Amino acid sequence: MIKSFFPPSRTLMGPGPSDVSPRVLAAMARNTIGHLDPAFVSMMDEVKEMLQTIFKTSNALTMPISAPGSAGMECCFVNLIEPGDTVIVCQNGVFGTRMAENVTRLGGKLVLVKDDWGSPVSVDKVEQALKDNPDTKLLAFVHAETSTGARSDAKTLCALATSAHVLSIVDAVTSLGGIEVDVDGWGIDAIYSGTQKCLSCTPGISPVSFSDRAVEKIKNRTVPVSSWFLDTNLVMGYWGAGAKRAYHHTAPVNALYALHESLVMVLEEGLDNAWARHELNHEALAAGVEAMGLAFVVEKNSRLPQLNSITIPEGVDEAKVRGLLLENYSLEIGAGLGALAGKVWRVGLMGESSSRRNVLYFLSSLENTFSELNVDVAYGVAVKSALAIYES
Ligand SMILES: *Cc1c(COP(=O)(O)O)cnc(C)c1O
């Protein structure tokens, strides 16, 4: 007979999900109520208000999509693209590639701006692409490329879009909560995130937000949105301000309790403090890793603090190391993806996982594992170097 499932207890230092606080897990276990219950509706209003604060926006169309980050991505593209629209997509990793796929599937005219995996999106190339394609309707890029650990200059890219009268779509799945995101200040028109990265909630929900300019484009569409589920006009009948909360789909009630709790926690800490914590733990991790003799893939000034892509020492079986970390230390780190598969480990320091304890635990576990496999790195210096950062 199949018995109840009890997951092992892990330390999650991969590309997501990140460690989830017991407070968030406890919120999720509270009793389920109806998704049209007045008590649930007022909790939803608070979720929306907290999302506006965290996105730094007054956009009325701000809500959590009842599906993972990939659905948030689709929601932005499916609502904003009409067949024939020229869309510039910046591709410097896995998620930009997925954006491009969305554009072509929706009948958009794709203009790809490519950069190397590990590099940020080139502002100059985007500027040129906007000049070369004066009929461009949308510019889409990934703020924090989780597949490589590169951070792009969202503020400058959005300013370019605005001055060219082009709407921007920003992937903030890994950036939100970990580094600065300023929807209104940067003039972002459509943005989506995910719960399981720096918000440290359980996976499966995608916060999105659309500017008034984006809403205008959606309202003026000549063809209906091709997805029924993700059509914002319909979803807003449930989530919108003053909406009658008409049935659209059954909201994932308990998952939204979890999101509510995780947003409360982010705001208790304060966004500035959260960003500073991510930065500090990254610096300590980097000091430790570099003292061992390992290198980062991304250049220093465009590294994401929450996602560290680290090169694998010559001759090391990277999957074996990850396996041993999981087996002996119950510690999960990520493998490389796409062009970086087999070349890097991706070490996440996202949300709850971004802690001094985790940094020191990772460095010592990795060092012990290297020692077990007789890997030629510098021993006895990683934890010391990290501690020096904390003490400075
Ligand atoms: C994780 C991630 C996604 C996809 O989110 P899912 O919740 O896995 O669907 C999209 N973009 C980026 C940058 C991500 O890191």
PDB file of C-alpha atoms and ligand atoms in Angstrom, residues 68-70 73 95 98 142 144 146 171 173-174 192 196-197, ligand 1:
ATOM      1  CA  PRO A  68       3.903  29.310 -12.056  1.00  0.00           C
ATOM      2  CA  GLY A  69       6.245  31.980 -13.444  1.00  0.00           C
ATOM      3  CA  SER A  70       6.023  30.486 -16.934  1.00  0.00           C
ATOM      4  CA  MET A  73       5.369  35.053 -18.887  1.00  0.00           C
ATOM      5  CA  PHE A  95      14.399  32.477 -20.395  1.00  0.00           C
ATOM      6  CA  ARG A  98      11.363  31.073 -24.107  1.00  0.00           C
ATOM      7  CA  VAL A 142      14.906  39.107 -18.575  1.00  0.00           C
ATOM      8  CA  ALA A 144      17.732  38.416 -13.755  1.00  0.00           C
ATOM      9  CA  THR A 146      18.568  32.544 -13.705  1.00  0.00           C
ATOM     10  CA  ASP A 171      10.867  39.007 -16.539  1.00  0.00           C
ATOM     11  CA  VAL A 173      10.920  36.029 -11.673  1.00  0.00           C
ATOM     12  CA  THR A 174      14.314  35.883  -9.991  1.00  0.00           C
ATOM     13  CA  TYR A 192       5.858  38.978 -14.131  1.00  0.00           C
ATOM     14  CA  GLN A 196       9.492  30.413  -5.297  1.00  0.00           C
ATOM     15  CA  LYS A 197      12.627  32.468  -5.854  1.00  0.00           C
TER      16      LYS A 197
HETATM   17  C1  LIG B   1      12.118  30.270 -12.714  1.00  0.00           C
HETATM   18  C2  LIG B   1      12.037  31.260 -13.828  1.00  0.00           C
HETATM   19  C3  LIG B   1      10.944  31.302 -14.715  1.00  0.00           C
HETATM   20  C4  LIG B   1       9.851  30.287 -14.718  1.00  0.00           C
HETATM   21  O1  LIG B   1       9.173  30.182 -13.521  1.00  0.00           O
HETATM   22  P1  LIG B   1       8.412  28.812 -13.187  1.00  0.00           P
HETATM   23  O2  LIG B   1       7.731  29.134 -11.897  1.00  0.00           O
HETATM   24  O3  LIG B   1       9.447  27.757 -13.105  1.00  0.00           O
HETATM   25  O4  LIG B   1       7.444  28.562 -14.290  1.00  0.00           O
HETATM   26  C5  LIG B   1      10.922  32.303 -15.663  1.00  0.00           C
HETATM   27  N1  LIG B   1      11.912  33.207 -15.757  1.00  0.00           N
HETATM   28  C6  LIG B   1      12.984  33.190 -14.944  1.00  0.00           C
HETATM   29  C7  LIG B   1      14.054  34.211 -15.088  1.00  0.00           C
HETATM   30  C8  LIG B   1      13.070  32.201 -13.961  1.00  0.00           C
HETATM   31  O5  LIG B   1      14.135  32.170 -13.146  1.00  0.00           O
END
